[in-house]
């Protein structure tokens, strides 16, 4: 496991610290290549981080933002990760960023995933920054325990792109980047908060099957060092 833990006194301080690290990486990519890319997670945890990042001084016109995973729901749906990012990140200075959605208004989630794979291919690889979350069941992105396509999603031989996922714990059908799309990011972050998630992480770090706690795929096999950001 190639991980470093960054501990903060509370979520607000973490949000600022993570926004500093992410904006520095994006600025370095813009300096080096004239463009930068970031894939972020949804859920309840990243809201304060998104708001902090949206205030950072960057040439946001050169930044592409996408999602690590998404629900197959319209952006207006309150459970849409696109909606969360639009309301909290794509505003203030970051309003000028280019957003690439995973959801498409297609007849099926499979068609939407194919459309997303095509549109994100233009972003280039690897991502400069990936910010993962983790559920209390040990899922990350939409790599859910018991997921219909979990084996394929976390197989390093599965190509970069977006695939569908269904699982009991997932609610709606999901669209998720594959493991190979995320594991080699220039800055690979796992952002978790609370003692409950810390205990889940400790269980994930212990020996056991990746299929039971898919975050283990990232902890064990990511080629980039995993930067774990945690606050109580
Ligand atoms: O379903 C999801 O949940 C995880 C974790 O969410 P949280 O509410 O516990 O922070 C998130 O990383 C993922 O992107 C999201 O789709």
mmCIF file of C-alpha atoms and ligand atoms in Angstrom:
data_model
loop_
_atom_site.group_PDB
_atom_site.id
_atom_site.type_symbol
_atom_site.label_atom_id
_atom_site.label_comp_id
_atom_site.label_asym_id
_atom_site.label_seq_id
_atom_site.Cartn_x
_atom_site.Cartn_y
_atom_site.Cartn_z
ATOM 1 C CA UNK A 1 0.000 0.000 0.000
ATOM 2 C CA UNK A 2 1.398 3.359 -1.034
ATOM 3 C CA UNK A 3 -0.677 5.740 1.050
ATOM 4 C CA UNK A 4 -0.124 8.959 2.997
ATOM 5 C CA UNK A 5 -2.656 10.172 5.543
ATOM 6 C CA UNK A 6 -3.306 13.920 5.913
ATOM 7 C CA UNK A 7 -5.250 14.637 9.112
ATOM 8 C CA UNK A 8 -7.074 17.914 9.783
ATOM 9 C CA UNK A 9 -8.795 19.277 12.881
ATOM 10 C CA UNK A 10 -12.191 19.524 11.172
ATOM 11 C CA UNK A 11 -13.923 19.346 7.804
ATOM 12 C CA UNK A 12 -13.668 23.087 7.130
ATOM 13 C CA UNK A 13 -9.876 23.073 7.570
ATOM 14 C CA UNK A 14 -9.608 19.918 5.456
ATOM 15 C CA UNK A 15 -11.652 21.564 2.680
ATOM 16 C CA UNK A 16 -9.171 24.448 2.492
ATOM 17 C CA UNK A 17 -6.121 22.152 2.669
ATOM 18 C CA UNK A 18 -7.434 19.872 -0.044
ATOM 19 C CA UNK A 19 -8.414 22.859 -2.228
ATOM 20 C CA UNK A 20 -4.816 24.144 -1.852
ATOM 21 C CA UNK A 21 -3.314 20.801 -2.936
ATOM 22 C CA UNK A 22 -5.736 20.331 -5.837
ATOM 23 C CA UNK A 23 -5.438 23.877 -7.159
ATOM 24 C CA UNK A 24 -1.625 23.655 -7.016
ATOM 25 C CA UNK A 25 -1.718 20.449 -9.089
ATOM 26 C CA UNK A 26 -4.139 21.958 -11.620
ATOM 27 C CA UNK A 27 -1.997 25.113 -11.890
ATOM 28 C CA UNK A 28 1.120 22.983 -12.495
ATOM 29 C CA UNK A 29 -0.666 21.066 -15.267
ATOM 30 C CA UNK A 30 -1.792 24.314 -16.922
ATOM 31 C CA UNK A 31 1.773 25.607 -16.703
ATOM 32 C CA UNK A 32 3.175 22.392 -18.236
ATOM 33 C CA UNK A 33 0.546 21.546 -20.871
ATOM 34 C CA UNK A 34 -1.824 24.487 -21.104
ATOM 35 C CA UNK A 35 -4.707 22.372 -19.773
ATOM 36 C CA UNK A 36 -5.753 20.465 -16.664
ATOM 37 C CA UNK A 37 -8.324 17.806 -15.768
ATOM 38 C CA UNK A 38 -10.039 16.728 -12.567
ATOM 39 C CA UNK A 39 -12.582 13.992 -11.788
ATOM 40 C CA UNK A 40 -14.513 14.421 -8.539
ATOM 41 C CA UNK A 41 -16.867 12.304 -6.465
ATOM 42 C CA UNK A 42 -20.413 12.984 -5.364
ATOM 43 C CA UNK A 43 -22.089 12.149 -2.079
ATOM 44 C CA UNK A 44 -22.344 14.272 1.043
ATOM 45 C CA UNK A 45 -18.628 14.627 1.890
ATOM 46 C CA UNK A 46 -17.131 16.899 -0.816
ATOM 47 C CA UNK A 47 -19.485 19.907 -0.602
ATOM 48 C CA UNK A 48 -17.216 22.177 1.526
ATOM 49 C CA UNK A 49 -14.169 21.171 -0.534
ATOM 50 C CA UNK A 50 -16.020 22.072 -3.760
ATOM 51 C CA UNK A 51 -16.954 25.470 -2.341
ATOM 52 C CA UNK A 52 -13.347 26.136 -1.274
ATOM 53 C CA UNK A 53 -11.949 25.018 -4.638
ATOM 54 C CA UNK A 54 -14.427 27.209 -6.534
ATOM 55 C CA UNK A 55 -12.773 30.279 -4.941
ATOM 56 C CA UNK A 56 -9.227 29.426 -5.969
ATOM 57 C CA UNK A 57 -7.343 31.683 -8.394
ATOM 58 C CA UNK A 58 -6.685 29.560 -11.527
ATOM 59 C CA UNK A 59 -7.157 29.903 -15.265
ATOM 60 C CA UNK A 60 -10.367 27.908 -15.004
ATOM 61 C CA UNK A 61 -11.022 28.262 -18.761
ATOM 62 C CA UNK A 62 -8.265 25.649 -19.159
ATOM 63 C CA UNK A 63 -9.693 23.197 -16.609
ATOM 64 C CA UNK A 64 -11.964 20.271 -17.489
ATOM 65 C CA UNK A 65 -14.078 18.925 -14.643
ATOM 66 C CA UNK A 66 -15.819 15.566 -14.736
ATOM 67 C CA UNK A 67 -17.189 13.019 -12.277
ATOM 68 C CA UNK A 68 -15.697 9.803 -10.963
ATOM 69 C CA UNK A 69 -19.217 8.361 -11.011
ATOM 70 C CA UNK A 70 -22.827 9.399 -11.520
ATOM 71 C CA UNK A 71 -26.374 8.181 -11.077
ATOM 72 C CA UNK A 72 -28.423 7.581 -14.230
ATOM 73 C CA UNK A 73 -30.667 10.516 -13.373
ATOM 74 C CA UNK A 74 -31.186 13.938 -14.897
ATOM 75 C CA UNK A 75 -29.037 16.803 -13.502
ATOM 76 C CA UNK A 76 -32.156 18.349 -11.905
ATOM 77 C CA UNK A 77 -32.601 15.268 -9.720
ATOM 78 C CA UNK A 78 -31.517 15.972 -6.128
ATOM 79 C CA UNK A 79 -29.360 12.812 -6.164
ATOM 80 C CA UNK A 80 -27.437 13.853 -9.286
ATOM 81 C CA UNK A 81 -23.687 14.293 -8.753
ATOM 82 C CA UNK A 82 -23.727 16.721 -11.702
ATOM 83 C CA UNK A 83 -26.251 18.838 -9.782
ATOM 84 C CA UNK A 84 -24.037 18.798 -6.677
ATOM 85 C CA UNK A 85 -20.996 19.902 -8.667
ATOM 86 C CA UNK A 86 -22.967 22.587 -10.533
ATOM 87 C CA UNK A 87 -24.255 24.066 -7.277
ATOM 88 C CA UNK A 88 -20.998 23.920 -5.310
ATOM 89 C CA UNK A 89 -17.972 23.802 -7.628
ATOM 90 C CA UNK A 90 -18.878 25.278 -11.033
ATOM 91 C CA UNK A 91 -19.442 28.730 -9.556
ATOM 92 C CA UNK A 92 -17.408 31.723 -8.356
ATOM 93 C CA UNK A 93 -14.003 31.623 -10.120
ATOM 94 C CA UNK A 94 -14.578 28.009 -11.257
ATOM 95 C CA UNK A 95 -17.716 28.999 -13.197
ATOM 96 C CA UNK A 96 -15.485 29.216 -16.277
ATOM 97 C CA UNK A 97 -14.376 25.564 -16.096
ATOM 98 C CA UNK A 98 -15.497 23.138 -18.797
ATOM 99 C CA UNK A 99 -17.734 20.382 -17.363
ATOM 100 C CA UNK A 100 -18.032 16.966 -19.041
ATOM 101 C CA UNK A 101 -21.066 15.054 -17.704
ATOM 102 C CA UNK A 102 -21.343 11.281 -17.438
ATOM 103 C CA UNK A 103 -25.148 11.357 -17.628
ATOM 104 C CA UNK A 104 -26.667 11.652 -21.098
ATOM 105 C CA UNK A 105 -30.384 11.661 -21.869
ATOM 106 C CA UNK A 106 -30.158 8.298 -23.636
ATOM 107 C CA UNK A 107 -32.735 5.511 -23.723
ATOM 108 C CA UNK A 108 -30.554 3.230 -21.583
ATOM 109 C CA UNK A 109 -27.734 3.634 -19.088
ATOM 110 C CA UNK A 110 -25.526 1.513 -21.378
ATOM 111 C CA UNK A 111 -25.999 4.008 -24.198
ATOM 112 C CA UNK A 112 -25.268 6.881 -21.802
ATOM 113 C CA UNK A 113 -22.071 5.127 -20.644
ATOM 114 C CA UNK A 114 -20.927 4.682 -24.245
ATOM 115 C CA UNK A 115 -21.606 8.368 -24.954
ATOM 116 C CA UNK A 116 -19.726 9.380 -21.796
ATOM 117 C CA UNK A 117 -16.749 7.163 -22.691
ATOM 118 C CA UNK A 118 -16.567 8.872 -26.066
ATOM 119 C CA UNK A 119 -16.774 12.416 -24.697
ATOM 120 C CA UNK A 120 -14.272 11.864 -21.860
ATOM 121 C CA UNK A 121 -11.730 10.268 -24.221
ATOM 122 C CA UNK A 122 -11.140 13.764 -25.596
ATOM 123 C CA UNK A 123 -10.079 14.973 -22.136
ATOM 124 C CA UNK A 124 -6.865 12.935 -22.318
ATOM 125 C CA UNK A 125 -5.302 10.562 -19.818
ATOM 126 C CA UNK A 126 -4.309 10.246 -17.077
ATOM 127 C CA UNK A 127 -6.397 12.753 -15.135
ATOM 128 C CA UNK A 128 -4.307 15.381 -13.369
ATOM 129 C CA UNK A 129 -6.450 15.019 -10.249
ATOM 130 C CA UNK A 130 -8.919 12.368 -9.055
ATOM 131 C CA UNK A 131 -10.770 12.854 -5.768
ATOM 132 C CA UNK A 132 -12.393 9.643 -4.578
ATOM 133 C CA UNK A 133 -14.905 9.197 -1.772
ATOM 134 C CA UNK A 134 -15.790 6.039 0.111
ATOM 135 C CA UNK A 135 -19.106 4.709 1.357
ATOM 136 C CA UNK A 136 -19.518 2.935 4.688
ATOM 137 C CA UNK A 137 -19.893 -0.316 2.707
ATOM 138 C CA UNK A 138 -16.347 0.141 1.328
ATOM 139 C CA UNK A 139 -17.397 1.268 -2.148
ATOM 140 C CA UNK A 140 -15.517 3.929 -4.051
ATOM 141 C CA UNK A 141 -16.591 5.505 -7.342
ATOM 142 C CA UNK A 142 -19.513 3.113 -8.153
ATOM 143 C CA UNK A 143 -17.476 0.005 -7.372
ATOM 144 C CA UNK A 144 -20.131 -1.462 -5.061
ATOM 145 C CA UNK A 145 -19.866 -4.742 -3.158
ATOM 146 C CA UNK A 146 -22.137 -7.130 -5.079
ATOM 147 C CA UNK A 147 -22.194 -4.787 -8.097
ATOM 148 C CA UNK A 148 -23.290 -6.383 -11.363
ATOM 149 C CA UNK A 149 -20.075 -5.376 -13.151
ATOM 150 C CA UNK A 150 -17.728 -5.013 -10.183
ATOM 151 C CA UNK A 151 -15.243 -7.607 -11.440
ATOM 152 C CA UNK A 152 -14.946 -5.840 -14.793
ATOM 153 C CA UNK A 153 -14.821 -2.362 -13.195
ATOM 154 C CA UNK A 154 -11.836 -3.119 -10.959
ATOM 155 C CA UNK A 155 -9.993 -5.387 -13.406
ATOM 156 C CA UNK A 156 -6.823 -3.468 -14.420
ATOM 157 C CA UNK A 157 -7.179 -4.975 -17.903
ATOM 158 C CA UNK A 158 -10.535 -3.260 -18.457
ATOM 159 C CA UNK A 159 -9.823 -0.197 -20.590
ATOM 160 C CA UNK A 160 -10.285 3.392 -19.539
ATOM 161 C CA UNK A 161 -13.881 4.561 -19.900
ATOM 162 C CA UNK A 162 -17.290 4.626 -18.296
ATOM 163 C CA UNK A 163 -19.398 1.536 -17.606
ATOM 164 C CA UNK A 164 -22.743 0.914 -15.921
ATOM 165 C CA UNK A 165 -23.192 -0.611 -12.475
ATOM 166 C CA UNK A 166 -26.187 -1.858 -10.522
ATOM 167 C CA UNK A 167 -26.096 -2.913 -6.891
ATOM 168 C CA UNK A 168 -28.449 -3.183 -3.917
ATOM 169 C CA UNK A 169 -26.632 -0.366 -2.095
ATOM 170 C CA UNK A 170 -26.496 1.921 -5.132
ATOM 171 C CA UNK A 171 -30.102 3.020 -5.536
ATOM 172 C CA UNK A 172 -30.254 4.101 -9.159
ATOM 173 C CA UNK A 173 -28.242 2.509 -11.965
ATOM 174 C CA UNK A 174 -24.775 4.062 -11.908
ATOM 175 C CA UNK A 175 -22.274 5.262 -14.484
ATOM 176 C CA UNK A 176 -18.703 4.867 -13.288
ATOM 177 C CA UNK A 177 -15.197 5.306 -14.559
ATOM 178 C CA UNK A 178 -13.255 2.039 -14.505
ATOM 179 C CA UNK A 179 -10.338 1.404 -12.138
ATOM 180 C CA UNK A 180 -7.824 1.872 -14.965
ATOM 181 C CA UNK A 181 -9.213 5.360 -15.671
ATOM 182 C CA UNK A 182 -8.632 6.579 -12.123
ATOM 183 C CA UNK A 183 -5.707 4.747 -10.520
ATOM 184 C CA UNK A 184 -2.896 6.624 -12.260
ATOM 185 C CA UNK A 185 -4.016 10.218 -11.654
ATOM 186 C CA UNK A 186 -1.284 12.802 -11.164
ATOM 187 C CA UNK A 187 -2.787 13.481 -7.743
ATOM 188 C CA UNK A 188 -4.922 10.628 -6.422
ATOM 189 C CA UNK A 189 -6.928 11.552 -3.319
ATOM 190 C CA UNK A 190 -9.282 9.642 -1.036
ATOM 191 C CA UNK A 191 -11.387 12.179 0.899
ATOM 192 C CA UNK A 192 -13.189 10.765 3.938
ATOM 193 C CA UNK A 193 -14.536 12.309 7.129
ATOM 194 C CA UNK A 194 -15.709 11.000 10.504
ATOM 195 C CA UNK A 195 -14.722 8.195 12.854
ATOM 196 C CA UNK A 196 -17.087 5.774 11.101
ATOM 197 C CA UNK A 197 -15.243 6.122 7.783
ATOM 198 C CA UNK A 198 -11.904 5.848 9.607
ATOM 199 C CA UNK A 199 -13.013 2.473 10.961
ATOM 200 C CA UNK A 200 -14.180 1.393 7.511
ATOM 201 C CA UNK A 201 -10.772 2.376 6.126
ATOM 202 C CA UNK A 202 -9.005 0.367 8.835
ATOM 203 C CA UNK A 203 -11.082 -2.700 7.889
ATOM 204 C CA UNK A 204 -10.299 -2.137 4.215
ATOM 205 C CA UNK A 205 -6.582 -1.976 4.981
ATOM 206 C CA UNK A 206 -6.741 -5.402 6.652
ATOM 207 C CA UNK A 207 -6.462 -8.593 4.583
ATOM 208 C CA UNK A 208 -9.646 -9.587 2.761
ATOM 209 C CA UNK A 209 -11.393 -9.896 -0.567
ATOM 210 C CA UNK A 210 -11.469 -6.814 -2.815
ATOM 211 C CA UNK A 211 -15.011 -7.727 -3.867
ATOM 212 C CA UNK A 212 -16.175 -7.292 -0.251
ATOM 213 C CA UNK A 213 -14.646 -3.806 0.042
ATOM 214 C CA UNK A 214 -13.816 -2.488 -3.443
ATOM 215 C CA UNK A 215 -11.848 0.493 -2.053
ATOM 216 C CA UNK A 216 -9.162 -2.178 -1.513
ATOM 217 C CA UNK A 217 -8.473 -2.124 -5.262
ATOM 218 C CA UNK A 218 -7.293 1.485 -4.935
ATOM 219 C CA UNK A 219 -5.499 0.950 -1.637
ATOM 220 C CA UNK A 220 -3.597 -2.070 -2.930
ATOM 221 C CA UNK A 221 -3.153 -1.617 -6.655
ATOM 222 C CA UNK A 222 -3.228 2.071 -7.619
ATOM 223 C CA UNK A 223 0.016 2.961 -9.368
ATOM 224 C CA UNK A 224 -0.171 6.527 -8.060
ATOM 225 C CA UNK A 225 0.368 7.090 -4.333
ATOM 226 C CA UNK A 226 -2.999 7.456 -2.611
ATOM 227 C CA UNK A 227 -3.291 10.658 -0.555
ATOM 228 C CA UNK A 228 -5.873 10.085 2.174
ATOM 229 C CA UNK A 229 -7.490 13.294 3.498
ATOM 230 C CA UNK A 230 -9.335 12.774 6.780
ATOM 231 C CA UNK A 231 -10.987 14.927 9.448
ATOM 232 C CA UNK A 232 -13.181 13.888 12.398
HETATM 233 O O1 LIG B 1 -22.592 6.931 -3.923
HETATM 234 C C1 LIG B 1 -21.681 7.664 -3.702
HETATM 235 O O2 LIG B 1 -21.147 7.684 -2.461
HETATM 236 C C2 LIG B 1 -19.763 7.852 -2.269
HETATM 237 C C3 LIG B 1 -19.569 8.301 -0.830
HETATM 238 O O3 LIG B 1 -20.547 9.268 -0.501
HETATM 239 P P1 LIG B 1 -20.674 9.951 0.933
HETATM 240 O O4 LIG B 1 -22.063 10.556 0.931
HETATM 241 O O5 LIG B 1 -20.528 8.900 1.971
HETATM 242 O O6 LIG B 1 -19.614 10.990 0.991
HETATM 243 C C4 LIG B 1 -19.176 8.811 -3.296
HETATM 244 O O7 LIG B 1 -17.772 8.760 -3.223
HETATM 245 C C5 LIG B 1 -19.642 8.471 -4.696
HETATM 246 O O8 LIG B 1 -19.111 9.363 -5.662
HETATM 247 C C6 LIG B 1 -21.131 8.567 -4.739
HETATM 248 O O9 LIG B 1 -21.645 8.320 -6.023
#
